[in-house]
PDB file of C-alpha atoms in Angstrom:
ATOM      1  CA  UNK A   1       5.146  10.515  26.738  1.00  0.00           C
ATOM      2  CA  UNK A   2       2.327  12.772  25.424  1.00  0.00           C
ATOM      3  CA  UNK A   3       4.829  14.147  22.934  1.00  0.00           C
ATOM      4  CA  UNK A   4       5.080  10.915  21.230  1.00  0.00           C
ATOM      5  CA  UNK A   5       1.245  10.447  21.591  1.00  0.00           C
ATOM      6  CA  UNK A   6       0.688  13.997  20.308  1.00  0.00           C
ATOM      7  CA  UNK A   7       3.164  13.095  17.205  1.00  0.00           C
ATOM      8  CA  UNK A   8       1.669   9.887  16.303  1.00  0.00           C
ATOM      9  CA  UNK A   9      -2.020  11.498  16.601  1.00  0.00           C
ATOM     10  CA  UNK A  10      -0.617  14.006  13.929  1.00  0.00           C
ATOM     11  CA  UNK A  11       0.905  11.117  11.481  1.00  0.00           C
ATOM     12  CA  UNK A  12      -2.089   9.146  11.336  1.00  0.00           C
ATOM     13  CA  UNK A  13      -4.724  12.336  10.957  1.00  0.00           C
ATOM     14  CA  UNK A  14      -2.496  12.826   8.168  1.00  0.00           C
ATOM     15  CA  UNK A  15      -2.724   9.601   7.069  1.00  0.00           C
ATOM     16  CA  UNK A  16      -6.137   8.944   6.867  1.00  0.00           C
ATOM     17  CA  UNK A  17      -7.332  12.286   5.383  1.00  0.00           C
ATOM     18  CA  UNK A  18      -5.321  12.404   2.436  1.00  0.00           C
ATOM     19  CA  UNK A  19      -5.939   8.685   2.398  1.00  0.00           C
ATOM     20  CA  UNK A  20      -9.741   9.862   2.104  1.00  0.00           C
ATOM     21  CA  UNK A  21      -8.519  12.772  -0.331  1.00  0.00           C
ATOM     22  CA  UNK A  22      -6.730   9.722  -2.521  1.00  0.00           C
ATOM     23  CA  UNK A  23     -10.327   8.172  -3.272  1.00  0.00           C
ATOM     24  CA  UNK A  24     -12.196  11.301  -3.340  1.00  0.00           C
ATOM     25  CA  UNK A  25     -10.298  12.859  -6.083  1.00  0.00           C
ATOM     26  CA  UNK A  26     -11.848  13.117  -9.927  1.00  0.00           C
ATOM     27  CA  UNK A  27      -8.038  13.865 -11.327  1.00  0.00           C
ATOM     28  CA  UNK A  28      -5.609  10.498 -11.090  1.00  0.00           C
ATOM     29  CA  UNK A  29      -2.761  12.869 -10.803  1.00  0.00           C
ATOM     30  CA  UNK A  30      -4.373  14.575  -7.587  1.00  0.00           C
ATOM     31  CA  UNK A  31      -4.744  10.576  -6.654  1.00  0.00           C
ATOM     32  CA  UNK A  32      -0.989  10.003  -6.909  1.00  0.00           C
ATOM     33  CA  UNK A  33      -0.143  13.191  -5.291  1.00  0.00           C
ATOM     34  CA  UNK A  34      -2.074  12.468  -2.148  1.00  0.00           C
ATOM     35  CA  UNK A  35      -1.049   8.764  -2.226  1.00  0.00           C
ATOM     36  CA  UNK A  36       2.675  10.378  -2.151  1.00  0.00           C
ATOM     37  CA  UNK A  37       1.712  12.113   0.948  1.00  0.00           C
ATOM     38  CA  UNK A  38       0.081   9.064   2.833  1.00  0.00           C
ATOM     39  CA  UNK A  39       3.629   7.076   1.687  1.00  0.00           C
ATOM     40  CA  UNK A  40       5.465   9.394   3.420  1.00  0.00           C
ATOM     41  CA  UNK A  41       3.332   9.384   6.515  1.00  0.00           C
ATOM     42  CA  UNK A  42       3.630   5.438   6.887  1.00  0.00           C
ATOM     43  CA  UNK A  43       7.316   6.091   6.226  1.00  0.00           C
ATOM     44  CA  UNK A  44       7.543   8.541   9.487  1.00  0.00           C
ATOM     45  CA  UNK A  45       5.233   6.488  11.631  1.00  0.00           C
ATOM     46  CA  UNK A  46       7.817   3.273  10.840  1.00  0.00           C
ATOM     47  CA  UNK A  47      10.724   5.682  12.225  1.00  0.00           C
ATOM     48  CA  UNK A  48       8.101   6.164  15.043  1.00  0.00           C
ATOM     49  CA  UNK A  49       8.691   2.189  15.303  1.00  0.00           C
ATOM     50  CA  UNK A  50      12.281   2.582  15.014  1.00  0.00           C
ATOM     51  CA  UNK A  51      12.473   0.930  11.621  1.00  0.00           C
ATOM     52  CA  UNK A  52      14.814   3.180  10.131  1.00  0.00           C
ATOM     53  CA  UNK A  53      15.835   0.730   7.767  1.00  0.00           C
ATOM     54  CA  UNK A  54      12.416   0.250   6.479  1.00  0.00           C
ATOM     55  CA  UNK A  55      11.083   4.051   6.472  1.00  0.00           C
ATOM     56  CA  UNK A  56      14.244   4.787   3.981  1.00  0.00           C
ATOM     57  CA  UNK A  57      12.992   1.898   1.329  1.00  0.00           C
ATOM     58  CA  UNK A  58       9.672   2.703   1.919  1.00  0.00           C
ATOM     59  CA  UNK A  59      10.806   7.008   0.735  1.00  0.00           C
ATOM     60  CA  UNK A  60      12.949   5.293  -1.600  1.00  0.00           C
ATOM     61  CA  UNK A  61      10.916   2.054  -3.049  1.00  0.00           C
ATOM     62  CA  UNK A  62       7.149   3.118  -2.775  1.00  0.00           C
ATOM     63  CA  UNK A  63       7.456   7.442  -3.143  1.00  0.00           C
ATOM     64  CA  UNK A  64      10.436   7.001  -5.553  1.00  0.00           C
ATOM     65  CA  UNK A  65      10.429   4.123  -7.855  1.00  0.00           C
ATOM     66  CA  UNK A  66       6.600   3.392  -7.741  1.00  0.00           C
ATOM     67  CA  UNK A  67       5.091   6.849  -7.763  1.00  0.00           C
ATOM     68  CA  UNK A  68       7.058   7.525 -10.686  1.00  0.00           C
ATOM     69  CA  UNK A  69       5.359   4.006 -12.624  1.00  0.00           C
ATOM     70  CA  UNK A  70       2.508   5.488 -11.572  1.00  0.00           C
ATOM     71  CA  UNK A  71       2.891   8.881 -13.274  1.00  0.00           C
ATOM     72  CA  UNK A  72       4.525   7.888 -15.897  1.00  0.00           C
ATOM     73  CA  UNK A  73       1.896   5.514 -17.032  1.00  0.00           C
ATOM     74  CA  UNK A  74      -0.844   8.490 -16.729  1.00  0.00           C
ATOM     75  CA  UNK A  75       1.079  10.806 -18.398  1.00  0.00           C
ATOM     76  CA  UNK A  76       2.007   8.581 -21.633  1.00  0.00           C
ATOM     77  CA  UNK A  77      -2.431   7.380 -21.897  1.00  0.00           C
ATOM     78  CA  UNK A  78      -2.695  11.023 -21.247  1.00  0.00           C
ATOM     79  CA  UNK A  79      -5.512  10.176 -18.255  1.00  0.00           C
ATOM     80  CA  UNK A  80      -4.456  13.899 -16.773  1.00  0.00           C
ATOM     81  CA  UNK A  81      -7.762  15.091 -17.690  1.00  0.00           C
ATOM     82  CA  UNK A  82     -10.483  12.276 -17.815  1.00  0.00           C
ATOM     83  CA  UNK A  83     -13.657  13.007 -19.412  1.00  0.00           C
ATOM     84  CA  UNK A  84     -16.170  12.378 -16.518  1.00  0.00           C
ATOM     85  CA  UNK A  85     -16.468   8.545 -16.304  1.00  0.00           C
ATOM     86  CA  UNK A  86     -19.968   7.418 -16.701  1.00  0.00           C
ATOM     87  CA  UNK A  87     -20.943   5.318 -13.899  1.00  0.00           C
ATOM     88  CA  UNK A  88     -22.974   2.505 -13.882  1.00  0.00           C
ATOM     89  CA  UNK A  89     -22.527   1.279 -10.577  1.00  0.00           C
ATOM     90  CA  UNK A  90     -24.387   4.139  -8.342  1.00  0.00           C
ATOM     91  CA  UNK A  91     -25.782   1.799  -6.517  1.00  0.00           C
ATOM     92  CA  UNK A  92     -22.783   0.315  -5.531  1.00  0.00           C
ATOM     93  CA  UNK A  93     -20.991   3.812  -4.875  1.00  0.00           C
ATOM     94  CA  UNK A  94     -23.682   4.647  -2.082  1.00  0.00           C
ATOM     95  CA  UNK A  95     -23.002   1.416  -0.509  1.00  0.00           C
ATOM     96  CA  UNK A  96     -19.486   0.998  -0.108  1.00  0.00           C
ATOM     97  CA  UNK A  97     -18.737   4.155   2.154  1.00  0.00           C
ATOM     98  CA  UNK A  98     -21.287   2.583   4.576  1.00  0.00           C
ATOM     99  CA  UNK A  99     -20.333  -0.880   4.249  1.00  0.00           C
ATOM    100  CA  UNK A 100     -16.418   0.729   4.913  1.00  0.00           C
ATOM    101  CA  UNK A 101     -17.557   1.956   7.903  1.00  0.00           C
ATOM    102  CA  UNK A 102     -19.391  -1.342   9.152  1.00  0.00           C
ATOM    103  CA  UNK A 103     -15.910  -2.969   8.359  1.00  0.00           C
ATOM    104  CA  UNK A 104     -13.895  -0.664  10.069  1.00  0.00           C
ATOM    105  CA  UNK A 105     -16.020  -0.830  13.172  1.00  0.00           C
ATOM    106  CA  UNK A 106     -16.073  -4.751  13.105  1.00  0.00           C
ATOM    107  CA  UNK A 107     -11.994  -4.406  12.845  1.00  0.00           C
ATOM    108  CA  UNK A 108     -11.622  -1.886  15.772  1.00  0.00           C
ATOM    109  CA  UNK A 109     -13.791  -4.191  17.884  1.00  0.00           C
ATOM    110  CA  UNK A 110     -11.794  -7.264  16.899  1.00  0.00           C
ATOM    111  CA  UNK A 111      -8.395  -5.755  17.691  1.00  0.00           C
ATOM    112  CA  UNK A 112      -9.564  -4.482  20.801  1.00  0.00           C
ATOM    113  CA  UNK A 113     -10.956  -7.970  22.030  1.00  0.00           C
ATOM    114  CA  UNK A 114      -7.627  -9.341  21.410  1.00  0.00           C
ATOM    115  CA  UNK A 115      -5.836 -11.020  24.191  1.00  0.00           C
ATOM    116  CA  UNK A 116      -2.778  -9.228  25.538  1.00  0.00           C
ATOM    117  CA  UNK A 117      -0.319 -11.652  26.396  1.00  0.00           C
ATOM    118  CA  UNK A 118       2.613 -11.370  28.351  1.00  0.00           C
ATOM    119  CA  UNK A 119       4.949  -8.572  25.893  1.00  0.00           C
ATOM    120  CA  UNK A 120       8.648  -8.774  26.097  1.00  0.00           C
ATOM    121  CA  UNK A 121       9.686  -4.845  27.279  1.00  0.00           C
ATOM    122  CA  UNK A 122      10.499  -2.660  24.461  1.00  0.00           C
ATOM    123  CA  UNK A 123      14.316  -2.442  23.188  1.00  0.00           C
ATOM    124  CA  UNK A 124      15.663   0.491  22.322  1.00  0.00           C
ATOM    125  CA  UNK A 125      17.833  -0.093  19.495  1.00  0.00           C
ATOM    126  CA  UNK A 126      16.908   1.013  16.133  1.00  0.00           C
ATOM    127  CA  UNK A 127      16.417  -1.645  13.210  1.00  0.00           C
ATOM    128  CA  UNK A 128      19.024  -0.582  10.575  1.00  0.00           C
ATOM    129  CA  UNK A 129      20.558  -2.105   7.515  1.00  0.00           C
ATOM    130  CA  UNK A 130      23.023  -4.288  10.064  1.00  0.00           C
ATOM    131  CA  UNK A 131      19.861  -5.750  11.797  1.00  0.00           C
ATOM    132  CA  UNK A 132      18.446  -6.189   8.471  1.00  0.00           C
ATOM    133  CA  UNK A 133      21.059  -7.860   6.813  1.00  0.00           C
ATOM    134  CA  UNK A 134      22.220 -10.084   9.351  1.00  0.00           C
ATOM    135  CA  UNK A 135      18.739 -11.838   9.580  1.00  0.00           C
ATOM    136  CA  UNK A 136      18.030 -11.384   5.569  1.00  0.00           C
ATOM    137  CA  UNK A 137      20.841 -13.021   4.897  1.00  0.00           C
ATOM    138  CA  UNK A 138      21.228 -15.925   7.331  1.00  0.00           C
ATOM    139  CA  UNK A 139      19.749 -19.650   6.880  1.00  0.00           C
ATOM    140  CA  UNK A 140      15.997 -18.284   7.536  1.00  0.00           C
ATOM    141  CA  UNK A 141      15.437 -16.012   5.241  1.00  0.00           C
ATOM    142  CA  UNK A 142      17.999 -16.506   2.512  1.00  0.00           C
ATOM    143  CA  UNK A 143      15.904 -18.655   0.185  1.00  0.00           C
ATOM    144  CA  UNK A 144      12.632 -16.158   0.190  1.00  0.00           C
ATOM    145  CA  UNK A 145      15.105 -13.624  -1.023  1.00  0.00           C
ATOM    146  CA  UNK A 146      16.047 -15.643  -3.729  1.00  0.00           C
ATOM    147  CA  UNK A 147      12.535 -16.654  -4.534  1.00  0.00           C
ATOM    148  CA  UNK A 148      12.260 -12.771  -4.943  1.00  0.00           C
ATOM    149  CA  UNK A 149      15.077 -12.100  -6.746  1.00  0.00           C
ATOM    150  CA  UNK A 150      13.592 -14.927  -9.115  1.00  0.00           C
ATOM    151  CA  UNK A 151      10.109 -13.252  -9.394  1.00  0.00           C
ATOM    152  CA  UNK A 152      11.465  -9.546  -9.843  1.00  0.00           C
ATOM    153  CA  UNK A 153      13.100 -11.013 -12.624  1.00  0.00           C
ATOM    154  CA  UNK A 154       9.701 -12.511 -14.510  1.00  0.00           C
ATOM    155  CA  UNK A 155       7.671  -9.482 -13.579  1.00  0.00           C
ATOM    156  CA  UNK A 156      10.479  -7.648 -15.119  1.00  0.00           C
ATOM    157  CA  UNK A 157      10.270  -9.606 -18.673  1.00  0.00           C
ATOM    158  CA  UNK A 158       6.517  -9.969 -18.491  1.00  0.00           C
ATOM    159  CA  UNK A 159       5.957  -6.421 -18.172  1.00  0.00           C
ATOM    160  CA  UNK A 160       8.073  -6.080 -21.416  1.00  0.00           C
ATOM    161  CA  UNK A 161       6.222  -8.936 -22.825  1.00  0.00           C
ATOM    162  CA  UNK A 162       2.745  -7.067 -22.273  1.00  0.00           C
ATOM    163  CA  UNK A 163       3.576  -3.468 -22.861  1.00  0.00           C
ATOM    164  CA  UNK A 164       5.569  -4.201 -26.044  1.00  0.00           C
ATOM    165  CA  UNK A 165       3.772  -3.461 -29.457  1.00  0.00           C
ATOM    166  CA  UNK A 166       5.349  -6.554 -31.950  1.00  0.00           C
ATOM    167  CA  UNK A 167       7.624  -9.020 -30.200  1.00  0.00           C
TER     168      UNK A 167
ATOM    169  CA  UNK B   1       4.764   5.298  28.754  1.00  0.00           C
ATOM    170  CA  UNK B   2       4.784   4.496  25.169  1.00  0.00           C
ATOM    171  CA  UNK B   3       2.171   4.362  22.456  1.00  0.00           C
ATOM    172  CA  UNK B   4       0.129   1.029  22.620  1.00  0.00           C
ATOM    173  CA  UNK B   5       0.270  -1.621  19.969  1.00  0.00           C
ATOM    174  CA  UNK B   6      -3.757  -1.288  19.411  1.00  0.00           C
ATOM    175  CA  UNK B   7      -3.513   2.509  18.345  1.00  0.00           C
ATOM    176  CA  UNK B   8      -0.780   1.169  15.001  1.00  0.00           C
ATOM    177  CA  UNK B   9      -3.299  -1.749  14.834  1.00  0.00           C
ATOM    178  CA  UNK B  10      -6.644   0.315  14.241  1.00  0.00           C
ATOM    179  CA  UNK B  11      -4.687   3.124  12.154  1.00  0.00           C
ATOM    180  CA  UNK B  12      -3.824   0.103   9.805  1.00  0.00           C
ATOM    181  CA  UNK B  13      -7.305  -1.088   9.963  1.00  0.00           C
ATOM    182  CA  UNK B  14      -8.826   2.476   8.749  1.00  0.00           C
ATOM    183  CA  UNK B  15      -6.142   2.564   5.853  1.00  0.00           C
ATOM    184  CA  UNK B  16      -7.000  -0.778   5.124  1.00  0.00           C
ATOM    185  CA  UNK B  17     -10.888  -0.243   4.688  1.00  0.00           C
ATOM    186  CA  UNK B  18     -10.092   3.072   2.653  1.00  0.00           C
ATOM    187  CA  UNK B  19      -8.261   1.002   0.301  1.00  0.00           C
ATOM    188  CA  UNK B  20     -10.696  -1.427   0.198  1.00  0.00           C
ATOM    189  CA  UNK B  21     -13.947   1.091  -0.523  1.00  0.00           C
ATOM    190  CA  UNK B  22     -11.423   2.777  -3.207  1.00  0.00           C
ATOM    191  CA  UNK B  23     -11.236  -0.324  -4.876  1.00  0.00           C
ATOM    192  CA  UNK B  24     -15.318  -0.607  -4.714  1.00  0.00           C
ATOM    193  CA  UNK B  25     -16.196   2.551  -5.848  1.00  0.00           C
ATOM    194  CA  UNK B  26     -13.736   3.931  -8.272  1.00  0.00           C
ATOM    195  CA  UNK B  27     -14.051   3.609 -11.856  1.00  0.00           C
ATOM    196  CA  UNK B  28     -10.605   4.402 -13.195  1.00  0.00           C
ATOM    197  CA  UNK B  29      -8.079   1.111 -13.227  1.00  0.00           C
ATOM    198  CA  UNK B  30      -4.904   2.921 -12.302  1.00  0.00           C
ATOM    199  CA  UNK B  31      -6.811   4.735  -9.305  1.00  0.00           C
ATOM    200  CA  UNK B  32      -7.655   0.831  -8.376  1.00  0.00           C
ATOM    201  CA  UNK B  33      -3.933  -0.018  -8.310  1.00  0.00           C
ATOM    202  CA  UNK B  34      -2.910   3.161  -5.647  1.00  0.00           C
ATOM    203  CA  UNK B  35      -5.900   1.982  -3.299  1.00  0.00           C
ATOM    204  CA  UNK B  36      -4.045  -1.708  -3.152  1.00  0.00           C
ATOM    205  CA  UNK B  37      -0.823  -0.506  -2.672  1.00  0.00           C
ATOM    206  CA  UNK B  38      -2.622   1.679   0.060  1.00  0.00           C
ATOM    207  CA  UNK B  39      -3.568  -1.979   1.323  1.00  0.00           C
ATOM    208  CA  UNK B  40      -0.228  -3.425   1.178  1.00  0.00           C
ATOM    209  CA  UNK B  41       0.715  -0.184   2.966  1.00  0.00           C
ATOM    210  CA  UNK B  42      -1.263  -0.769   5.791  1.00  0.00           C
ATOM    211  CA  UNK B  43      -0.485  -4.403   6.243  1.00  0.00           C
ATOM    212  CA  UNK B  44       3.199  -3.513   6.259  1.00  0.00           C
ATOM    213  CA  UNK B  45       2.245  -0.879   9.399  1.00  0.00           C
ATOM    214  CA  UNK B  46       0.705  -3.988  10.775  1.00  0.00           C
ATOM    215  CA  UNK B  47       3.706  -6.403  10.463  1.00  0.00           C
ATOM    216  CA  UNK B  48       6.509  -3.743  11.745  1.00  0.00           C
ATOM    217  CA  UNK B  49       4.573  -2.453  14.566  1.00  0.00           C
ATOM    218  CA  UNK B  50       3.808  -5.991  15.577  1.00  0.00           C
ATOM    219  CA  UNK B  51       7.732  -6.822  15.108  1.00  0.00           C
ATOM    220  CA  UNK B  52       8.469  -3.436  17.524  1.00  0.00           C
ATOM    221  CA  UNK B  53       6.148  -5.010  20.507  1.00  0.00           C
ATOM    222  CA  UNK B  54       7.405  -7.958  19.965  1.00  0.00           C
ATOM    223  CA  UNK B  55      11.171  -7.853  19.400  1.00  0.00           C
ATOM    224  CA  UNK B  56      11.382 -10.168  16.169  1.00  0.00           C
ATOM    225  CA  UNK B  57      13.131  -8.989  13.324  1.00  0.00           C
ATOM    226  CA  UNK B  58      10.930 -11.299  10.973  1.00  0.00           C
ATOM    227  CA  UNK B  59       7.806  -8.660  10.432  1.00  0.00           C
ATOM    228  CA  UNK B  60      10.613  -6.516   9.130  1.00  0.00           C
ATOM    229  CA  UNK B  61      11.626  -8.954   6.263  1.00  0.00           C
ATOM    230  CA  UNK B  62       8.434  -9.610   5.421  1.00  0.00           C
ATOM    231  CA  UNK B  63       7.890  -6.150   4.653  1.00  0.00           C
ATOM    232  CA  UNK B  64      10.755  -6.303   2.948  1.00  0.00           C
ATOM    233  CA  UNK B  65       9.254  -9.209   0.458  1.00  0.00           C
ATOM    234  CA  UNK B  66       5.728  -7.572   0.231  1.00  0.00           C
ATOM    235  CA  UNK B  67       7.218  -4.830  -0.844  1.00  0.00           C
ATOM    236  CA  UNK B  68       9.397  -6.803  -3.775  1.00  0.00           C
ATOM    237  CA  UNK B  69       5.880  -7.955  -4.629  1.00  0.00           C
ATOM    238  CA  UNK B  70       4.162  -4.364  -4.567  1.00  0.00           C
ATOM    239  CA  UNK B  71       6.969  -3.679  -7.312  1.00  0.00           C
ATOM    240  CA  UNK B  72       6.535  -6.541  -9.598  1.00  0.00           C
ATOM    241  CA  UNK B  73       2.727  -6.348  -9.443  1.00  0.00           C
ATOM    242  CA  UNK B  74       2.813  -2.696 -10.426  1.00  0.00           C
ATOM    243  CA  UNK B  75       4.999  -3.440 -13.193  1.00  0.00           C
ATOM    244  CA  UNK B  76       2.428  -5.941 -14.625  1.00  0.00           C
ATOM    245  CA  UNK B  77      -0.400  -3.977 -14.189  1.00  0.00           C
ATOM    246  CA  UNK B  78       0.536  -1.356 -15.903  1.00  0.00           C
ATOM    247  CA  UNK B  79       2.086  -3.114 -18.441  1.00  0.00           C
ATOM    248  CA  UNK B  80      -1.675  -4.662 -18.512  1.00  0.00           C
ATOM    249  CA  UNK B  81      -2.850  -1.123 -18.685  1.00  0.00           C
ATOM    250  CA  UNK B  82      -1.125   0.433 -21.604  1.00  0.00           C
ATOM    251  CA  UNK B  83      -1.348  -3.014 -23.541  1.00  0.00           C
ATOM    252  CA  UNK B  84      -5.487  -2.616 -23.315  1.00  0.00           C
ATOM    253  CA  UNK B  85      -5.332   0.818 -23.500  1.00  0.00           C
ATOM    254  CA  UNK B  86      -3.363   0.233 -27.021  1.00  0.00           C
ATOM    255  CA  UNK B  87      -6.460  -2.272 -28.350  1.00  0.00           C
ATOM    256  CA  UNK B  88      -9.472  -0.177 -26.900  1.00  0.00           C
ATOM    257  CA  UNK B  89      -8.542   3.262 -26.389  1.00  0.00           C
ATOM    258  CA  UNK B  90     -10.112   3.334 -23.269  1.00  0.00           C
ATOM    259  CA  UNK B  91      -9.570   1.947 -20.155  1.00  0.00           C
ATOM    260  CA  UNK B  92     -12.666   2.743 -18.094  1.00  0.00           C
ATOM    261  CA  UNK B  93     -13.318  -0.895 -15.829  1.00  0.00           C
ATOM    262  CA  UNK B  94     -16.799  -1.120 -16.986  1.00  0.00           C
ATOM    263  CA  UNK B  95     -16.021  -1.562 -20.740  1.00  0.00           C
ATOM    264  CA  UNK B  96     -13.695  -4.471 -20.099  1.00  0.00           C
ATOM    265  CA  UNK B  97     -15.841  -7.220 -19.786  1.00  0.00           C
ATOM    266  CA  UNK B  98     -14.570  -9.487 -22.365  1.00  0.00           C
ATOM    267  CA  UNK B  99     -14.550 -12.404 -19.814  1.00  0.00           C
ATOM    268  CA  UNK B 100     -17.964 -11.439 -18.668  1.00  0.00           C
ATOM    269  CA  UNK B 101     -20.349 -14.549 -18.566  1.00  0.00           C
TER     270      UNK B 101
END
């Protein structure tokens, strides 16, 4: 439908320009503000794939729990207002636009070259937590998720390893 | 008629290569970690639009683990962060070159 097309054009303008905005900004908390706002774009355009289950973690995991990391760690060095970084690399800031270009071109190309085989016709159920859990926690993918849990769990005591003062 | 796989495949692209020029050209480490979860971000697009077109569930839980991993990398890195901010007092990337040959 051109609805749909119309909708998804929308999402990933949105996307990319305050993708653009992210790496354009001078202020980190402008940064995190527009990286909040390209989270939530990726979130809608998985409903748009009828991942429901996966657009609610991503609001919940990436704009919630990591956006908040992210903030909190600029607000307790106090980065708010950086004295303007001097650069070294100009060279090197001239370059990479371009060369981002050349790479996104190359991509484009690839993806479009890419052999479309025979597609099964699409379903029409969504993808919730039932989905979800059935296959997360069935003889595939059970052990990954423990490996996780495992790894979570490290991460978790090597962050307090690193951040704290005097062990 | 619905939207083709290419159009979710070269939007993840573009988000991809904005992550990856942010990463090039900015100076300021915790700016560096937003453009790769930006990455991540677009490879998850990548792995749930490929498991919509083609009905398997497993793109789903891999988005599921990457983004597990997104989590426990922040958590490091800015655990990495505020430790070198603590011994330097600054933490602009070209002034950490201890490791520099």
């Amino acid at each position: 439908m051109t609805g749909q097309l119309l909708f998804f054009a929308f999402l990933a303008a949105v996307t990319i320009v305050c993708g653009i905005a992210m790496i354009l900004a001078d202020n980190p908390v402008r940064s995190a503000l527009y990286l909040v706002l390209v989270l939530f774009s990726v979130a809608l355009l998985f409903l748009t794939l009828h991942a429901v289950f996966i657009a609610a973690v991503q609001i919940i995991v990436y704009a919630g729990a990591i956006m908040v990391l992210f903030i909190f760690v600029i607000m307790l060095l106090n980065l708010g207002t950086p004295e303007r970084i001097v650069d070294r690399l100009k060279p090197q800031q001239a370059l990479g636009p371009v060369l981002g270009v050349v790479f996104v071109i190359l991509l484009a190309f690839i993806i479009s070259s890419l052999p479309t085989g025979k597609q099964p016709p699409l379903s029409n159920t969504l993808t919730g937590p039932f989905e979800i859990g059935m296959s997360l926690f069935t003889a595939n993918w059970i052990f990954p998720f423990e490996i996780v849990s495992i790894l979570l769990l490290v991460a978790a005591v090597g962050a307090v390893m690193l951040a704290k003062k005097r062990i | 008629m619905p939207i083709p796989l290419d159009y979710y495949l070269i939007l993840s692209a573009a988000l991809f290569t904005i992550g990856v020029v942010g990463v090039l050209i900015k100076r300021n480490p915790i700016v560096i970690f937003m453009c790769v979860e930006l990455m991540l971000n677009a490879v998850n697009l990548t792995f749930v639009a490929f498991s919509r077109y083609h009905n398997d569930i497993g793109g789903q839980m891999m988005v599921i683990f990457v983004m597990a991993v997104a989590a426990a990398e922040v958590a490091v890195g800015l655990g990495i962060l505020v430790s070198i901010f603590r011994n330097r007092a600054s933490i602009n990337v070209d002034e950490i070159d201890l490791m520099k040959g």
